[in-house]
mmCIF file with all atom_site columns, C-alpha atoms in Angstrom:
data_model
loop_
_atom_site.group_PDB
_atom_site.id
_atom_site.type_symbol
_atom_site.label_atom_id
_atom_site.label_alt_id
_atom_site.label_comp_id
_atom_site.label_asym_id
_atom_site.label_entity_id
_atom_site.label_seq_id
_atom_site.pdbx_PDB_ins_code
_atom_site.Cartn_x
_atom_site.Cartn_y
_atom_site.Cartn_z
_atom_site.occupancy
_atom_site.B_iso_or_equiv
_atom_site.pdbx_formal_charge
_atom_site.auth_seq_id
_atom_site.auth_comp_id
_atom_site.auth_asym_id
_atom_site.auth_atom_id
_atom_site.pdbx_PDB_model_num
ATOM 1   C CA . MET A 1 1   ? 0.083   4.720   7.437   1.00 0.00 ? 42  MET A CA 1
ATOM 2   C CA . THR A 1 2   ? 3.835   4.520   7.001   1.00 0.00 ? 43  THR A CA 1
ATOM 3   C CA . THR A 1 3   ? 5.931   4.733   10.141  1.00 0.00 ? 44  THR A CA 1
ATOM 4   C CA . ALA A 1 4   ? 9.373   6.277   10.459  1.00 0.00 ? 45  ALA A CA 1
ATOM 5   C CA . TYR A 1 5   ? 10.568  3.693   13.007  1.00 0.00 ? 46  TYR A CA 1
ATOM 6   C CA . PRO A 1 6   ? 11.037  0.827   12.613  1.00 0.00 ? 47  PRO A CA 1
ATOM 7   C CA . LEU A 1 7   ? 11.839  0.591   8.906   1.00 0.00 ? 48  LEU A CA 1
ATOM 8   C CA . GLN A 1 8   ? 8.762   0.151   6.685   1.00 0.00 ? 49  GLN A CA 1
ATOM 9   C CA . TRP A 1 9   ? 10.079  -1.182  3.374   1.00 0.00 ? 50  TRP A CA 1
ATOM 10  C CA . PRO A 1 10  ? 7.728   -0.679  0.406   1.00 0.00 ? 51  PRO A CA 1
ATOM 11  C CA . ASN A 1 11  ? 5.727   -3.821  -0.394  1.00 0.00 ? 52  ASN A CA 1
ATOM 12  C CA . GLY A 1 12  ? 6.906   -5.520  -3.552  1.00 0.00 ? 53  GLY A CA 1
ATOM 13  C CA . ARG A 1 13  ? 10.256  -3.704  -3.615  1.00 0.00 ? 54  ARG A CA 1
ATOM 14  C CA . ALA A 1 14  ? 13.141  -6.183  -3.722  1.00 0.00 ? 55  ALA A CA 1
ATOM 15  C CA . ARG A 1 15  ? 15.656  -6.128  -0.877  1.00 0.00 ? 56  ARG A CA 1
ATOM 16  C CA . THR A 1 16  ? 19.420  -6.372  -1.259  1.00 0.00 ? 57  THR A CA 1
ATOM 17  C CA . PRO A 1 17  ? 20.683  -9.401  0.691   1.00 0.00 ? 58  PRO A CA 1
ATOM 18  C CA . SER A 1 18  ? 22.946  -8.303  3.551   1.00 0.00 ? 59  SER A CA 1
ATOM 19  C CA . TYR A 1 19  ? 25.930  -10.191 2.111   1.00 0.00 ? 60  TYR A CA 1
ATOM 20  C CA . ARG A 1 20  ? 25.656  -8.154  -1.142  1.00 0.00 ? 61  ARG A CA 1
ATOM 21  C CA . ARG A 1 21  ? 25.671  -4.750  0.527   1.00 0.00 ? 62  ARG A CA 1
ATOM 22  C CA . ALA A 1 22  ? 28.794  -2.810  -0.339  1.00 0.00 ? 63  ALA A CA 1
ATOM 23  C CA . ARG A 1 23  ? 30.830  0.042   1.099   1.00 0.00 ? 64  ARG A CA 1
ATOM 24  C CA . ALA A 1 24  ? 30.043  3.319   -0.700  1.00 0.00 ? 65  ALA A CA 1
ATOM 25  C CA . ASN A 1 25  ? 32.547  6.032   -1.522  1.00 0.00 ? 66  ASN A CA 1
ATOM 26  C CA . PHE A 1 26  ? 30.309  8.696   -0.001  1.00 0.00 ? 67  PHE A CA 1
ATOM 27  C CA . THR A 1 27  ? 31.821  10.846  2.753   1.00 0.00 ? 68  THR A CA 1
ATOM 28  C CA . SER A 1 28  ? 28.578  12.386  4.012   1.00 0.00 ? 69  SER A CA 1
ATOM 29  C CA . SER A 1 29  ? 27.741  11.961  7.708   1.00 0.00 ? 70  SER A CA 1
ATOM 30  C CA . PHE A 1 30  ? 24.337  10.786  8.870   1.00 0.00 ? 71  PHE A CA 1
ATOM 31  C CA . ALA A 1 31  ? 23.218  14.240  10.012  1.00 0.00 ? 72  ALA A CA 1
ATOM 32  C CA . VAL A 1 32  ? 24.282  15.840  6.730   1.00 0.00 ? 73  VAL A CA 1
ATOM 33  C CA . SER A 1 33  ? 22.614  13.084  4.658   1.00 0.00 ? 74  SER A CA 1
ATOM 34  C CA . ARG A 1 34  ? 19.396  13.413  6.661   1.00 0.00 ? 75  ARG A CA 1
ATOM 35  C CA . ASP A 1 35  ? 19.341  17.202  6.326   1.00 0.00 ? 76  ASP A CA 1
ATOM 36  C CA . ASN A 1 36  ? 20.195  17.012  2.604   1.00 0.00 ? 77  ASN A CA 1
ATOM 37  C CA . LEU A 1 37  ? 17.353  14.546  2.068   1.00 0.00 ? 78  LEU A CA 1
ATOM 38  C CA . ILE A 1 38  ? 14.865  16.859  3.772   1.00 0.00 ? 79  ILE A CA 1
ATOM 39  C CA . ALA A 1 39  ? 16.125  19.807  1.688   1.00 0.00 ? 80  ALA A CA 1
ATOM 40  C CA . GLU A 1 40  ? 16.078  17.823  -1.576  1.00 0.00 ? 81  GLU A CA 1
ATOM 41  C CA . VAL A 1 41  ? 12.490  16.660  -1.103  1.00 0.00 ? 82  VAL A CA 1
ATOM 42  C CA . ARG A 1 42  ? 11.528  20.246  -0.223  1.00 0.00 ? 83  ARG A CA 1
ATOM 43  C CA . ARG A 1 43  ? 13.249  21.564  -3.395  1.00 0.00 ? 84  ARG A CA 1
ATOM 44  C CA . LEU A 1 44  ? 11.379  18.978  -5.432  1.00 0.00 ? 85  LEU A CA 1
ATOM 45  C CA . GLY A 1 45  ? 8.091   20.181  -3.983  1.00 0.00 ? 86  GLY A CA 1
ATOM 46  C CA . GLY A 1 46  ? 7.406   17.066  -1.931  1.00 0.00 ? 87  GLY A CA 1
ATOM 47  C CA . ARG A 1 47  ? 5.244   17.242  1.177   1.00 0.00 ? 88  ARG A CA 1
ATOM 48  C CA . ASN A 1 48  ? 4.509   15.034  4.195   1.00 0.00 ? 89  ASN A CA 1
ATOM 49  C CA . LEU A 1 49  ? 7.995   13.514  4.240   1.00 0.00 ? 90  LEU A CA 1
ATOM 50  C CA . VAL A 1 50  ? 8.550   10.308  6.228   1.00 0.00 ? 91  VAL A CA 1
ATOM 51  C CA . ILE A 1 51  ? 12.098  8.919   6.492   1.00 0.00 ? 92  ILE A CA 1
ATOM 52  C CA . SER A 1 52  ? 11.745  5.316   7.598   1.00 0.00 ? 93  SER A CA 1
ATOM 53  C CA . THR A 1 53  ? 14.785  3.548   9.103   1.00 0.00 ? 94  THR A CA 1
ATOM 54  C CA . ASN A 1 54  ? 15.648  1.249   11.981  1.00 0.00 ? 95  ASN A CA 1
ATOM 55  C CA . ILE A 1 55  ? 17.166  4.197   13.844  1.00 0.00 ? 96  ILE A CA 1
ATOM 56  C CA . PRO A 1 56  ? 15.237  5.495   16.872  1.00 0.00 ? 97  PRO A CA 1
ATOM 57  C CA . LEU A 1 57  ? 13.623  8.909   16.485  1.00 0.00 ? 98  LEU A CA 1
ATOM 58  C CA . ARG A 1 58  ? 14.258  12.238  18.148  1.00 0.00 ? 99  ARG A CA 1
ATOM 59  C CA . GLN A 1 59  ? 11.335  14.092  19.727  1.00 0.00 ? 100 GLN A CA 1
ATOM 60  C CA . ASP A 1 60  ? 10.802  16.032  16.486  1.00 0.00 ? 101 ASP A CA 1
ATOM 61  C CA . GLY A 1 61  ? 10.280  12.733  14.644  1.00 0.00 ? 102 GLY A CA 1
ATOM 62  C CA . LEU A 1 62  ? 13.586  12.695  12.740  1.00 0.00 ? 103 LEU A CA 1
ATOM 63  C CA . PRO A 1 63  ? 16.144  9.878   13.136  1.00 0.00 ? 104 PRO A CA 1
ATOM 64  C CA . TYR A 1 64  ? 18.978  10.467  15.604  1.00 0.00 ? 105 TYR A CA 1
ATOM 65  C CA . ALA A 1 65  ? 22.340  11.277  14.021  1.00 0.00 ? 106 ALA A CA 1
ATOM 66  C CA . SER A 1 66  ? 24.190  9.408   16.781  1.00 0.00 ? 107 SER A CA 1
ATOM 67  C CA . PHE A 1 67  ? 23.216  5.756   16.920  1.00 0.00 ? 108 PHE A CA 1
ATOM 68  C CA . ARG A 1 68  ? 24.877  2.410   17.374  1.00 0.00 ? 109 ARG A CA 1
ATOM 69  C CA . LYS A 1 69  ? 25.364  -0.016  14.518  1.00 0.00 ? 110 LYS A CA 1
ATOM 70  C CA . ILE A 1 70  ? 22.095  -1.619  13.403  1.00 0.00 ? 111 ILE A CA 1
ATOM 71  C CA . ASP A 1 71  ? 21.454  -4.853  11.507  1.00 0.00 ? 112 ASP A CA 1
ATOM 72  C CA . ASP A 1 72  ? 19.346  -3.447  8.682   1.00 0.00 ? 113 ASP A CA 1
ATOM 73  C CA . GLU A 1 73  ? 20.785  -0.307  7.091   1.00 0.00 ? 114 GLU A CA 1
ATOM 74  C CA . GLY A 1 74  ? 17.911  0.184   4.635   1.00 0.00 ? 115 GLY A CA 1
ATOM 75  C CA . VAL A 1 75  ? 16.186  3.543   4.183   1.00 0.00 ? 116 VAL A CA 1
ATOM 76  C CA . ALA A 1 76  ? 12.712  4.122   2.758   1.00 0.00 ? 117 ALA A CA 1
ATOM 77  C CA . VAL A 1 77  ? 11.450  7.637   2.042   1.00 0.00 ? 118 VAL A CA 1
ATOM 78  C CA . TYR A 1 78  ? 7.771   8.434   1.541   1.00 0.00 ? 119 TYR A CA 1
ATOM 79  C CA . PHE A 1 79  ? 6.288   11.771  0.513   1.00 0.00 ? 120 PHE A CA 1
ATOM 80  C CA . THR A 1 80  ? 3.524   13.366  -1.514  1.00 0.00 ? 121 THR A CA 1
ATOM 81  C CA . TYR A 1 81  ? 4.447   14.894  -4.878  1.00 0.00 ? 122 TYR A CA 1
ATOM 82  C CA . ASN A 1 82  ? 1.828   16.638  -7.031  1.00 0.00 ? 123 ASN A CA 1
ATOM 83  C CA . GLY A 1 83  ? -0.893  14.955  -4.985  1.00 0.00 ? 124 GLY A CA 1
ATOM 84  C CA . GLU A 1 84  ? 0.517   11.424  -5.469  1.00 0.00 ? 125 GLU A CA 1
ATOM 85  C CA . GLN A 1 85  ? 2.251   9.207   -2.934  1.00 0.00 ? 126 GLN A CA 1
ATOM 86  C CA . MET A 1 86  ? 5.902   8.516   -3.794  1.00 0.00 ? 127 MET A CA 1
ATOM 87  C CA . SER A 1 87  ? 8.495   6.255   -2.268  1.00 0.00 ? 128 SER A CA 1
ATOM 88  C CA . PHE A 1 88  ? 12.214  5.809   -2.693  1.00 0.00 ? 129 PHE A CA 1
ATOM 89  C CA . ALA A 1 89  ? 14.075  2.996   -0.979  1.00 0.00 ? 130 ALA A CA 1
ATOM 90  C CA . CYS A 1 90  ? 17.732  2.003   -0.861  1.00 0.00 ? 131 CYS A CA 1
ATOM 91  C CA . ASP A 1 91  ? 19.579  -0.750  0.976   1.00 0.00 ? 132 ASP A CA 1
ATOM 92  C CA . ARG A 1 92  ? 22.486  -1.285  -1.431  1.00 0.00 ? 133 ARG A CA 1
ATOM 93  C CA . TRP A 1 93  ? 25.070  0.195   0.932   1.00 0.00 ? 134 TRP A CA 1
ATOM 94  C CA . ASP A 1 94  ? 26.274  -1.003  4.338   1.00 0.00 ? 135 ASP A CA 1
ATOM 95  C CA . ARG A 1 95  ? 25.561  2.274   6.149   1.00 0.00 ? 136 ARG A CA 1
ATOM 96  C CA . VAL A 1 96  ? 22.262  4.048   6.695   1.00 0.00 ? 137 VAL A CA 1
ATOM 97  C CA . GLU A 1 97  ? 23.754  7.440   5.833   1.00 0.00 ? 138 GLU A CA 1
ATOM 98  C CA . HIS A 1 98  ? 25.078  6.093   2.530   1.00 0.00 ? 139 HIS A CA 1
ATOM 99  C CA . ASN A 1 99  ? 21.675  4.684   1.557   1.00 0.00 ? 140 ASN A CA 1
ATOM 100 C CA . MET A 1 100 ? 20.126  8.016   2.485   1.00 0.00 ? 141 MET A CA 1
ATOM 101 C CA . HIS A 1 101 ? 22.765  9.868   0.442   1.00 0.00 ? 142 HIS A CA 1
ATOM 102 C CA . ALA A 1 102 ? 22.009  7.638   -2.565  1.00 0.00 ? 143 ALA A CA 1
ATOM 103 C CA . ILE A 1 103 ? 18.340  8.648   -2.350  1.00 0.00 ? 144 ILE A CA 1
ATOM 104 C CA . VAL A 1 104 ? 19.397  12.324  -2.166  1.00 0.00 ? 145 VAL A CA 1
ATOM 105 C CA . LYS A 1 105 ? 21.459  11.868  -5.340  1.00 0.00 ? 146 LYS A CA 1
ATOM 106 C CA . THR A 1 106 ? 18.563  10.114  -7.089  1.00 0.00 ? 147 THR A CA 1
ATOM 107 C CA . ILE A 1 107 ? 16.086  12.872  -6.264  1.00 0.00 ? 148 ILE A CA 1
ATOM 108 C CA . ASP A 1 108 ? 18.626  15.499  -7.328  1.00 0.00 ? 149 ASP A CA 1
ATOM 109 C CA . ALA A 1 109 ? 19.061  13.746  -10.676 1.00 0.00 ? 150 ALA A CA 1
ATOM 110 C CA . LEU A 1 110 ? 15.297  13.636  -11.202 1.00 0.00 ? 151 LEU A CA 1
ATOM 111 C CA . ARG A 1 111 ? 15.048  17.329  -10.328 1.00 0.00 ? 152 ARG A CA 1
ATOM 112 C CA . GLY A 1 112 ? 17.744  17.917  -12.940 1.00 0.00 ? 153 GLY A CA 1
ATOM 113 C CA . ILE A 1 113 ? 15.466  16.410  -15.564 1.00 0.00 ? 154 ILE A CA 1
ATOM 114 C CA . ALA A 1 114 ? 12.925  19.123  -14.790 1.00 0.00 ? 155 ALA A CA 1
ATOM 115 C CA . ARG A 1 115 ? 15.588  21.863  -14.664 1.00 0.00 ? 156 ARG A CA 1
ATOM 116 C CA . TRP A 1 116 ? 16.929  20.849  -18.079 1.00 0.00 ? 157 TRP A CA 1
ATOM 117 C CA . GLY A 1 117 ? 13.556  21.245  -19.730 1.00 0.00 ? 158 GLY A CA 1
ATOM 118 C CA . THR A 1 118 ? 12.359  17.683  -20.091 1.00 0.00 ? 159 THR A CA 1
ATOM 119 C CA . GLY A 1 119 ? 9.670   17.706  -17.414 1.00 0.00 ? 160 GLY A CA 1
ATOM 120 C CA . ASP A 1 120 ? 7.545   15.174  -19.288 1.00 0.00 ? 161 ASP A CA 1
ATOM 121 C CA . MET A 1 121 ? 10.367  12.680  -18.752 1.00 0.00 ? 162 MET A CA 1
ATOM 122 C CA . MET A 1 122 ? 10.351  13.503  -15.044 1.00 0.00 ? 163 MET A CA 1
ATOM 123 C CA . LYS A 1 123 ? 6.678   12.580  -14.743 1.00 0.00 ? 164 LYS A CA 1
ATOM 124 C CA . ALA A 1 124 ? 7.398   9.319   -16.585 1.00 0.00 ? 165 ALA A CA 1
ATOM 125 C CA . ALA A 1 125 ? 10.355  8.604   -14.295 1.00 0.00 ? 166 ALA A CA 1
ATOM 126 C CA . PHE A 1 126 ? 8.263   9.201   -11.184 1.00 0.00 ? 167 PHE A CA 1
ATOM 127 C CA . THR A 1 127 ? 5.715   6.655   -12.359 1.00 0.00 ? 168 THR A CA 1
ATOM 128 C CA . GLY A 1 128 ? 8.173   3.964   -11.260 1.00 0.00 ? 169 GLY A CA 1
ATOM 129 C CA . PHE A 1 129 ? 8.502   5.481   -7.788  1.00 0.00 ? 170 PHE A CA 1
ATOM 130 C CA . THR A 1 130 ? 4.821   5.608   -6.943  1.00 0.00 ? 171 THR A CA 1
ATOM 131 C CA . ALA A 1 131 ? 4.407   4.411   -3.397  1.00 0.00 ? 172 ALA A CA 1
ATOM 132 C CA . LEU A 1 132 ? 3.112   0.921   -3.017  1.00 0.00 ? 173 LEU A CA 1
ATOM 133 C CA . PRO A 1 133 ? 0.421   0.325   -0.413  1.00 0.00 ? 174 PRO A CA 1
ATOM 134 C CA . ALA A 1 134 ? 1.681   0.738   3.109   1.00 0.00 ? 175 ALA A CA 1
ATOM 135 C CA . PRO A 1 135 ? 2.615   -2.486  4.898   1.00 0.00 ? 176 PRO A CA 1
ATOM 136 C CA . GLY A 1 136 ? -0.496  -4.060  6.325   1.00 0.00 ? 177 GLY A CA 1
ATOM 137 C CA . ALA A 1 137 ? -2.795  -2.412  3.801   1.00 0.00 ? 178 ALA A CA 1
ATOM 138 C CA . ALA A 1 138 ? -5.296  -4.886  2.400   1.00 0.00 ? 179 ALA A CA 1
ATOM 139 C CA . ARG A 1 139 ? -4.752  -5.906  -1.215  1.00 0.00 ? 180 ARG A CA 1
ATOM 140 C CA . SER A 1 140 ? -7.535  -7.179  -3.428  1.00 0.00 ? 181 SER A CA 1
ATOM 141 C CA . TRP A 1 141 ? -7.740  -10.913 -4.023  1.00 0.00 ? 182 TRP A CA 1
ATOM 142 C CA . ARG A 1 142 ? -7.041  -10.278 -7.711  1.00 0.00 ? 183 ARG A CA 1
ATOM 143 C CA . GLU A 1 143 ? -3.796  -8.509  -6.867  1.00 0.00 ? 184 GLU A CA 1
ATOM 144 C CA . VAL A 1 144 ? -2.669  -11.236 -4.457  1.00 0.00 ? 185 VAL A CA 1
ATOM 145 C CA . ILE A 1 145 ? -3.448  -14.091 -6.861  1.00 0.00 ? 186 ILE A CA 1
ATOM 146 C CA . GLY A 1 146 ? -2.261  -12.144 -9.888  1.00 0.00 ? 187 GLY A CA 1
ATOM 147 C CA . VAL A 1 147 ? -5.277  -12.067 -12.181 1.00 0.00 ? 188 VAL A CA 1
ATOM 148 C CA . GLY A 1 148 ? -6.747  -9.084  -13.998 1.00 0.00 ? 189 GLY A CA 1
ATOM 149 C CA . PRO A 1 149 ? -10.167 -7.521  -13.484 1.00 0.00 ? 190 PRO A CA 1
ATOM 150 C CA . ASP A 1 150 ? -11.511 -9.210  -16.626 1.00 0.00 ? 191 ASP A CA 1
ATOM 151 C CA . VAL A 1 151 ? -11.016 -12.751 -15.252 1.00 0.00 ? 192 VAL A CA 1
ATOM 152 C CA . ARG A 1 152 ? -14.367 -14.196 -14.132 1.00 0.00 ? 193 ARG A CA 1
ATOM 153 C CA . ASP A 1 153 ? -13.648 -17.913 -14.488 1.00 0.00 ? 194 ASP A CA 1
ATOM 154 C CA . LEU A 1 154 ? -12.968 -19.588 -11.136 1.00 0.00 ? 195 LEU A CA 1
ATOM 155 C CA . ALA A 1 155 ? -10.958 -22.337 -12.884 1.00 0.00 ? 196 ALA A CA 1
ATOM 156 C CA . VAL A 1 156 ? -8.505  -19.741 -14.207 1.00 0.00 ? 197 VAL A CA 1
ATOM 157 C CA . VAL A 1 157 ? -8.221  -18.171 -10.761 1.00 0.00 ? 198 VAL A CA 1
ATOM 158 C CA . ARG A 1 158 ? -7.711  -21.612 -9.176  1.00 0.00 ? 199 ARG A CA 1
ATOM 159 C CA . ALA A 1 159 ? -4.915  -22.446 -11.653 1.00 0.00 ? 200 ALA A CA 1
ATOM 160 C CA . GLU A 1 160 ? -3.091  -19.177 -10.908 1.00 0.00 ? 201 GLU A CA 1
ATOM 161 C CA . TYR A 1 161 ? -3.639  -19.678 -7.165  1.00 0.00 ? 202 TYR A CA 1
ATOM 162 C CA . ARG A 1 162 ? -2.060  -23.156 -7.345  1.00 0.00 ? 203 ARG A CA 1
ATOM 163 C CA . ARG A 1 163 ? 0.895   -21.806 -9.323  1.00 0.00 ? 204 ARG A CA 1
ATOM 164 C CA . ARG A 1 164 ? 1.471   -19.142 -6.665  1.00 0.00 ? 205 ARG A CA 1
ATOM 165 C CA . VAL A 1 165 ? 1.141   -21.715 -3.882  1.00 0.00 ? 206 VAL A CA 1
ATOM 166 C CA . GLN A 1 166 ? 4.102   -23.550 -5.428  1.00 0.00 ? 207 GLN A CA 1
ATOM 167 C CA . GLU A 1 167 ? 6.153   -20.327 -5.240  1.00 0.00 ? 208 GLU A CA 1
ATOM 168 C CA . HIS A 1 168 ? 5.115   -19.135 -1.778  1.00 0.00 ? 209 HIS A CA 1
ATOM 169 C CA . HIS A 1 169 ? 4.649   -22.349 0.218   1.00 0.00 ? 210 HIS A CA 1
ATOM 170 C CA . PRO A 1 170 ? 6.596   -22.159 3.521   1.00 0.00 ? 211 PRO A CA 1
ATOM 171 C CA . ASP A 1 171 ? 8.417   -25.405 2.712   1.00 0.00 ? 212 ASP A CA 1
ATOM 172 C CA . ARG A 1 172 ? 9.850   -23.904 -0.490  1.00 0.00 ? 213 ARG A CA 1
ATOM 173 C CA . PRO A 1 173 ? 12.882  -21.591 -0.658  1.00 0.00 ? 214 PRO A CA 1
ATOM 174 C CA . GLY A 1 174 ? 11.642  -18.002 -0.456  1.00 0.00 ? 215 GLY A CA 1
ATOM 175 C CA . GLY A 1 175 ? 8.200   -19.075 0.765   1.00 0.00 ? 216 GLY A CA 1
ATOM 176 C CA . SER A 1 176 ? 6.580   -17.942 3.999   1.00 0.00 ? 217 SER A CA 1
ATOM 177 C CA . HIS A 1 177 ? 3.599   -18.594 6.250   1.00 0.00 ? 218 HIS A CA 1
ATOM 178 C CA . ASP A 1 178 ? 2.448   -14.983 5.811   1.00 0.00 ? 219 ASP A CA 1
ATOM 179 C CA . ALA A 1 179 ? 2.440   -15.251 2.015   1.00 0.00 ? 220 ALA A CA 1
ATOM 180 C CA . MET A 1 180 ? 0.478   -18.511 2.178   1.00 0.00 ? 221 MET A CA 1
ATOM 181 C CA . ALA A 1 181 ? -2.046  -17.040 4.602   1.00 0.00 ? 222 ALA A CA 1
ATOM 182 C CA . GLU A 1 182 ? -2.544  -14.070 2.278   1.00 0.00 ? 223 GLU A CA 1
ATOM 183 C CA . LEU A 1 183 ? -2.978  -16.403 -0.716  1.00 0.00 ? 224 LEU A CA 1
ATOM 184 C CA . ASN A 1 184 ? -5.492  -18.594 1.102   1.00 0.00 ? 225 ASN A CA 1
ATOM 185 C CA . THR A 1 185 ? -7.521  -15.573 2.230   1.00 0.00 ? 226 THR A CA 1
ATOM 186 C CA . ALA A 1 186 ? -7.457  -14.173 -1.310  1.00 0.00 ? 227 ALA A CA 1
ATOM 187 C CA . PHE A 1 187 ? -8.628  -17.460 -2.835  1.00 0.00 ? 228 PHE A CA 1
ATOM 188 C CA . ALA A 1 188 ? -11.473 -17.714 -0.336  1.00 0.00 ? 229 ALA A CA 1
ATOM 189 C CA . ALA A 1 189 ? -12.576 -14.197 -1.308  1.00 0.00 ? 230 ALA A CA 1
ATOM 190 C CA . ALA A 1 190 ? -12.315 -15.132 -5.007  1.00 0.00 ? 231 ALA A CA 1
ATOM 191 C CA . GLU A 1 191 ? -14.473 -18.225 -4.505  1.00 0.00 ? 232 GLU A CA 1
ATOM 192 C CA . LYS A 1 192 ? -17.061 -16.203 -2.630  1.00 0.00 ? 233 LYS A CA 1
ATOM 193 C CA . GLU A 1 193 ? -17.217 -13.499 -5.314  1.00 0.00 ? 234 GLU A CA 1
ATOM 194 C CA . LEU A 1 194 ? -17.106 -15.741 -8.402  1.00 0.00 ? 235 LEU A CA 1
ATOM 195 C CA . LYS A 1 195 ? -19.550 -18.410 -7.202  1.00 0.00 ? 236 LYS A CA 1
ATOM 196 C CA . GLN A 1 196 ? -22.334 -15.834 -6.828  1.00 0.00 ? 237 GLN A CA 1
#
């Protein structure tokens, strides 16, 4: 399940490094951006909206409009559209309200595709925004190691596992203990399945 607070960034979605975040030319306040986002998702036909940020929540579950400066200004939005889970995420700008406003503009543009009579393009565009599994959701060993369902040779799996170890080892730039633990667990599951 995706939580609204703290920020739950979609798995696999690249983050903008904090030093590359820029000041936007948007003039929208946080409260207006939040309300516009809710309205835009509603106009689209989205349901079960979750706005995930590092801003504490009001009692109704929405982020407070008055908050102190936070370290991570990213915004992730999750909702159901035509029975499918969708997610939008933005951390390009140095203010939460500006990232939220950028998502509003994106959804409005996609709604425009439908309004202008090219709805088949809208469905194709939404394919890229399909929500990735919620953080903490278990991924299959094939997904973690990066092999397709047709691979049955343990040697092929081992080779891909070793290649990924080189990328994700904690001693390497960009590597982490969590990624290595996930890889090791996935390889153990692969060995168990393929040795049978």
